[in-house]
mmCIF file of C-alpha atoms in Angstrom:
data_model
loop_
_atom_site.group_PDB
_atom_site.id
_atom_site.type_symbol
_atom_site.label_atom_id
_atom_site.label_comp_id
_atom_site.label_asym_id
_atom_site.label_seq_id
_atom_site.Cartn_x
_atom_site.Cartn_y
_atom_site.Cartn_z
ATOM 1 C CA ILE A 1 1.535 10.710 -11.151
ATOM 2 C CA VAL A 2 1.535 13.254 -8.352
ATOM 3 C CA ARG A 3 4.511 15.206 -9.724
ATOM 4 C CA ARG A 4 3.290 15.143 -13.313
ATOM 5 C CA SER A 5 4.919 17.450 -15.796
ATOM 6 C CA GLY A 6 3.119 19.430 -18.484
ATOM 7 C CA ARG A 7 0.165 20.256 -16.248
ATOM 8 C CA ASP A 8 -2.958 21.645 -17.897
ATOM 9 C CA MET A 9 -3.889 24.078 -15.148
ATOM 10 C CA GLU A 10 -7.268 24.853 -16.728
ATOM 11 C CA LEU A 11 -8.274 21.185 -16.383
ATOM 12 C CA GLU A 12 -6.533 20.771 -13.028
ATOM 13 C CA ARG A 13 -8.597 23.624 -11.517
ATOM 14 C CA LEU A 14 -11.822 21.719 -12.251
ATOM 15 C CA PHE A 15 -10.953 19.194 -9.541
ATOM 16 C CA GLY A 16 -10.456 19.275 -5.792
ATOM 17 C CA GLN A 17 -7.248 18.390 -4.020
ATOM 18 C CA GLN A 18 -6.018 14.895 -5.029
ATOM 19 C CA GLN A 19 -9.254 14.249 -6.963
ATOM 20 C CA LEU A 20 -7.453 14.224 -10.304
ATOM 21 C CA ASP A 21 -4.723 11.980 -8.861
ATOM 22 C CA SER A 22 -7.439 9.515 -7.883
ATOM 23 C CA LEU A 23 -8.944 9.685 -11.379
ATOM 24 C CA ILE A 24 -5.554 8.913 -12.918
ATOM 25 C CA VAL A 25 -5.151 5.839 -10.715
ATOM 26 C CA ALA A 26 -8.755 4.857 -11.546
ATOM 27 C CA VAL A 27 -7.846 4.977 -15.248
ATOM 28 C CA LEU A 28 -4.911 2.651 -14.590
ATOM 29 C CA VAL A 29 -7.221 0.227 -12.766
ATOM 30 C CA PHE A 30 -9.757 0.450 -15.612
ATOM 31 C CA VAL A 31 -7.101 -0.367 -18.222
ATOM 32 C CA MET A 32 -6.007 -3.333 -16.112
ATOM 33 C CA GLU A 33 -9.580 -4.596 -15.716
ATOM 34 C CA ASP A 34 -10.379 -4.076 -19.393
ATOM 35 C CA THR A 35 -7.304 -5.882 -20.672
ATOM 36 C CA LEU A 36 -7.008 -8.635 -18.047
ATOM 37 C CA ALA A 37 -10.419 -9.458 -16.626
ATOM 38 C CA GLU A 38 -12.552 -8.545 -19.632
ATOM 39 C CA ASN A 39 -9.933 -9.493 -22.262
ATOM 40 C CA ARG A 40 -10.873 -6.463 -24.367
ATOM 41 C CA GLU A 41 -8.744 -3.986 -26.213
ATOM 42 C CA CYS A 42 -8.614 -0.725 -24.310
ATOM 43 C CA THR A 43 -8.898 2.348 -26.532
ATOM 44 C CA LEU A 44 -9.060 6.064 -25.841
ATOM 45 C CA ASP A 45 -12.829 5.903 -26.500
ATOM 46 C CA SER A 46 -13.369 3.175 -23.898
ATOM 47 C CA ILE A 47 -11.344 5.159 -21.353
ATOM 48 C CA GLU A 48 -13.401 8.257 -22.171
ATOM 49 C CA ALA A 49 -16.664 6.320 -21.671
ATOM 50 C CA PHE A 50 -15.367 5.040 -18.317
ATOM 51 C CA LEU A 51 -14.388 8.545 -17.174
ATOM 52 C CA GLY A 52 -17.789 9.882 -18.273
ATOM 53 C CA LYS A 53 -19.618 7.351 -16.096
ATOM 54 C CA LEU A 54 -17.262 7.886 -13.173
ATOM 55 C CA LEU A 55 -17.432 11.677 -13.300
ATOM 56 C CA SER A 56 -21.224 11.734 -13.543
ATOM 57 C CA SER A 57 -21.372 10.155 -10.083
ATOM 58 C CA VAL A 58 -18.198 11.543 -8.474
ATOM 59 C CA ASN A 59 -18.095 15.080 -9.862
ATOM 60 C CA PRO A 60 -21.455 15.965 -11.472
ATOM 61 C CA GLU A 61 -20.370 19.620 -11.884
ATOM 62 C CA PHE A 62 -17.638 18.604 -14.340
ATOM 63 C CA PRO A 63 -18.417 20.096 -17.789
ATOM 64 C CA MET A 64 -18.868 17.033 -20.027
ATOM 65 C CA ASN A 65 -17.791 19.031 -23.088
ATOM 66 C CA ARG A 66 -14.265 18.838 -21.579
ATOM 67 C CA LEU A 67 -14.370 15.028 -21.163
ATOM 68 C CA HIS A 68 -12.396 14.352 -24.356
ATOM 69 C CA ASP A 69 -9.745 16.892 -23.307
ATOM 70 C CA LEU A 70 -9.534 15.310 -19.849
ATOM 71 C CA THR A 71 -9.142 11.807 -21.311
ATOM 72 C CA ASN A 72 -6.369 12.973 -23.635
ATOM 73 C CA TYR A 73 -4.689 14.799 -20.764
ATOM 74 C CA ILE A 74 -4.728 11.775 -18.433
ATOM 75 C CA VAL A 75 -3.700 9.203 -21.043
ATOM 76 C CA LYS A 76 -1.376 11.096 -23.365
ATOM 77 C CA ILE A 77 0.113 13.807 -21.173
ATOM 78 C CA VAL A 78 0.200 12.244 -17.690
ATOM 79 C CA LEU A 79 0.443 8.472 -18.209
ATOM 80 C CA LYS A 80 2.309 8.565 -21.542
ATOM 81 C CA ASN A 81 4.283 11.723 -20.559
ATOM 82 C CA ASP A 82 3.469 13.345 -23.911
ATOM 83 C CA GLY A 83 5.546 10.700 -25.691
ATOM 84 C CA GLU A 84 8.762 11.680 -23.933
ATOM 85 C CA PRO A 85 10.713 9.238 -21.759
ATOM 86 C CA ARG A 86 10.454 9.981 -18.034
ATOM 87 C CA TYR A 87 13.479 9.252 -15.840
ATOM 88 C CA TYR A 88 13.848 9.355 -12.078
ATOM 89 C CA THR A 89 17.004 9.106 -10.026
ATOM 90 C CA VAL A 90 16.861 6.281 -7.506
ATOM 91 C CA LEU A 91 19.342 4.849 -5.057
ATOM 92 C CA HIS A 92 20.102 1.201 -5.777
ATOM 93 C CA PRO A 93 21.621 -0.599 -2.764
ATOM 94 C CA GLU A 94 24.482 -2.086 -4.798
ATOM 95 C CA LYS A 95 24.834 0.192 -7.843
ATOM 96 C CA GLY A 96 24.401 3.576 -6.168
ATOM 97 C CA PHE A 97 22.389 6.372 -7.765
ATOM 98 C CA GLN A 98 21.026 5.550 -11.188
ATOM 99 C CA GLN A 99 18.418 6.786 -13.619
ATOM 100 C CA ILE A 100 15.445 4.539 -14.253
ATOM 101 C CA ARG A 101 12.819 5.050 -16.903
ATOM 102 C CA ILE A 102 9.185 5.062 -15.773
ATOM 103 C CA ASP A 103 6.390 4.036 -18.139
ATOM 104 C CA PHE A 104 2.799 3.380 -17.107
ATOM 105 C CA LEU A 105 1.089 2.686 -20.422
ATOM 106 C CA ALA A 106 2.225 0.880 -23.542
ATOM 107 C CA ASP A 107 0.369 1.599 -26.749
ATOM 108 C CA GLN A 108 -0.059 -0.536 -29.801
ATOM 109 C CA GLN A 109 -1.126 0.592 -33.246
ATOM 110 C CA GLN A 110 -3.579 -1.754 -34.968
ATOM 111 C CA GLU A 111 -4.735 -1.466 -38.545
ATOM 112 C CA THR A 112 -8.460 -1.563 -39.155
ATOM 113 C CA GLY A 113 -8.861 -1.620 -42.932
ATOM 114 C CA THR A 114 -7.850 1.778 -44.267
ATOM 115 C CA SER A 115 -7.197 3.390 -40.887
ATOM 116 C CA TYR A 116 -5.641 2.402 -37.593
ATOM 117 C CA ARG A 117 -6.484 2.611 -33.924
ATOM 118 C CA ILE A 118 -4.347 2.722 -30.831
ATOM 119 C CA THR A 119 -4.929 0.350 -27.923
ATOM 120 C CA TYR A 120 -3.427 0.699 -24.468
ATOM 121 C CA GLN A 121 -2.187 -1.756 -21.886
ATOM 122 C CA LEU A 122 -0.299 -1.443 -18.620
ATOM 123 C CA THR A 123 3.441 -1.886 -18.427
ATOM 124 C CA ASP A 124 5.044 -4.157 -15.843
ATOM 125 C CA GLN A 125 5.895 -1.051 -13.799
ATOM 126 C CA ALA A 126 2.227 -0.034 -13.736
ATOM 127 C CA TYR A 127 1.179 -3.508 -12.565
ATOM 128 C CA ASP A 128 3.849 -3.357 -9.894
ATOM 129 C CA PHE A 129 2.613 0.089 -8.838
ATOM 130 C CA LEU A 130 -1.006 -1.095 -8.573
ATOM 131 C CA PHE A 131 -0.246 -4.383 -6.856
ATOM 132 C CA ARG A 132 2.183 -2.966 -4.308
ATOM 133 C CA THR A 133 -0.481 -1.355 -2.189
ATOM 134 C CA LYS A 134 -0.281 -1.977 1.532
ATOM 135 C CA GLU A 135 -3.107 -4.545 1.506
ATOM 136 C CA VAL A 136 -1.625 -6.592 -1.326
ATOM 137 C CA GLU A 137 1.838 -6.357 0.181
ATOM 138 C CA ASN A 138 0.491 -7.718 3.485
ATOM 139 C CA GLU A 139 -1.260 -10.591 1.725
ATOM 140 C CA LEU A 140 1.882 -11.438 -0.240
ATOM 141 C CA ARG A 141 3.883 -11.421 2.996
ATOM 142 C CA PHE A 142 1.921 -14.413 4.314
ATOM 143 C CA THR A 143 2.561 -16.367 1.135
ATOM 144 C CA MET A 144 6.253 -15.475 1.125
ATOM 145 C CA GLU A 145 6.688 -16.435 4.781
ATOM 146 C CA GLU A 146 4.922 -19.741 4.126
ATOM 147 C CA LEU A 147 7.163 -20.431 1.119
ATOM 148 C CA LYS A 148 10.249 -19.696 3.225
ATOM 149 C CA LEU A 149 9.025 -22.126 5.881
ATOM 150 C CA ARG A 150 8.430 -24.871 3.322
ATOM 151 C CA GLU A 151 11.848 -24.341 1.785
ATOM 152 C CA LEU A 152 13.572 -24.481 5.174
ATOM 153 C CA ILE A 153 11.780 -27.735 5.999
ATOM 154 C CA ARG A 154 12.647 -29.176 2.572
ATOM 155 C CA ARG A 155 16.314 -28.353 3.175
ATOM 156 C CA LYS A 156 16.080 -29.875 6.659
ATOM 157 C CA ASN A 157 17.104 -26.661 8.372
ATOM 158 C CA TYR A 158 14.787 -27.276 11.320
ATOM 159 C CA LYS A 159 16.244 -24.667 13.646
ATOM 160 C CA LYS A 160 15.530 -21.824 11.196
ATOM 161 C CA ALA A 161 12.226 -23.498 10.244
ATOM 162 C CA ALA A 162 11.121 -23.347 13.884
ATOM 163 C CA GLN A 163 12.062 -19.651 13.972
ATOM 164 C CA GLN A 164 10.210 -19.069 10.699
ATOM 165 C CA SER A 165 7.176 -20.921 12.044
ATOM 166 C CA ALA A 166 7.182 -18.677 15.121
ATOM 167 C CA ASN A 167 7.286 -15.592 12.840
ATOM 168 C CA LEU A 168 4.373 -16.937 10.815
ATOM 169 C CA THR A 169 2.400 -17.729 13.976
ATOM 170 C CA GLN A 170 2.992 -14.166 15.210
ATOM 171 C CA MET A 171 1.731 -12.766 11.901
ATOM 172 C CA ILE A 172 -1.392 -14.946 12.139
ATOM 173 C CA ARG A 173 -2.043 -13.729 15.697
ATOM 174 C CA GLN A 174 -1.712 -10.122 14.503
ATOM 175 C CA LYS A 175 -4.165 -10.789 11.665
ATOM 176 C CA LYS A 176 -6.555 -12.402 14.157
ATOM 177 C CA ARG A 177 -6.387 -9.250 16.339
ATOM 178 C CA GLU A 178 -7.097 -7.074 13.290
ATOM 179 C CA LEU A 179 -10.127 -9.209 12.405
ATOM 180 C CA SER A 180 -11.417 -9.005 15.992
ATOM 181 C CA GLN A 181 -11.062 -5.209 15.913
ATOM 182 C CA PHE A 182 -12.899 -5.125 12.600
ATOM 183 C CA GLN A 183 -15.735 -7.224 14.048
ATOM 184 C CA GLU A 184 -16.012 -4.804 16.966
ATOM 185 C CA LYS A 185 -16.213 -1.853 14.556
ATOM 186 C CA VAL A 186 -18.993 -3.603 12.646
ATOM 187 C CA ARG A 187 -20.905 -4.315 15.858
ATOM 188 C CA ASP A 188 -20.512 -0.722 17.064
ATOM 189 C CA ASN A 189 -21.552 0.998 13.824
ATOM 190 C CA VAL A 190 -21.963 -0.912 10.581
ATOM 191 C CA LEU A 191 -22.503 2.350 8.671
ATOM 192 C CA GLY A 192 -19.031 3.541 9.643
ATOM 193 C CA ILE A 193 -17.323 0.692 7.799
ATOM 194 C CA ASP A 194 -15.687 1.480 4.479
ATOM 195 C CA VAL A 195 -16.596 -1.043 1.780
#
């Protein structure tokens, strides 16, 4: 997303530093919400309507006559990479360097009588990208540590289970400290807290 190819510099100049990156991620979140939570089909028009509402509050100076161009740019050029496969070289611990293909959006063509429309949904990689934020990763860590503890107890490996329990207890203490610090921040200045 950050190192996108095929940049439309005319559109890019309309935004501040990292503002367009944030809009691109917001589009991914919108597609996820629309297809998962709302169980609707996400089209280019619905994405355009979302961006219109978002930009009217975030960037009121944005020329709305460019909204359609911006939507096409974000969806088709950035997230769909203009229809071309996008590969990145990564280092796999066992297989060495290898090329992996990155796709954020999958599209589906649906017939509507005499014409057709295209709907979008996130790929597994896009879900992974969105869910692997620091906060989600931390929350998943608790669940994973708890599952490990249960499995060790089930297998009657009590020595490792005791060690695992100590790790889990340490994580809980750390979380308790974080919550105490948060409470202090709220008491000091409630307006300084990010929603």
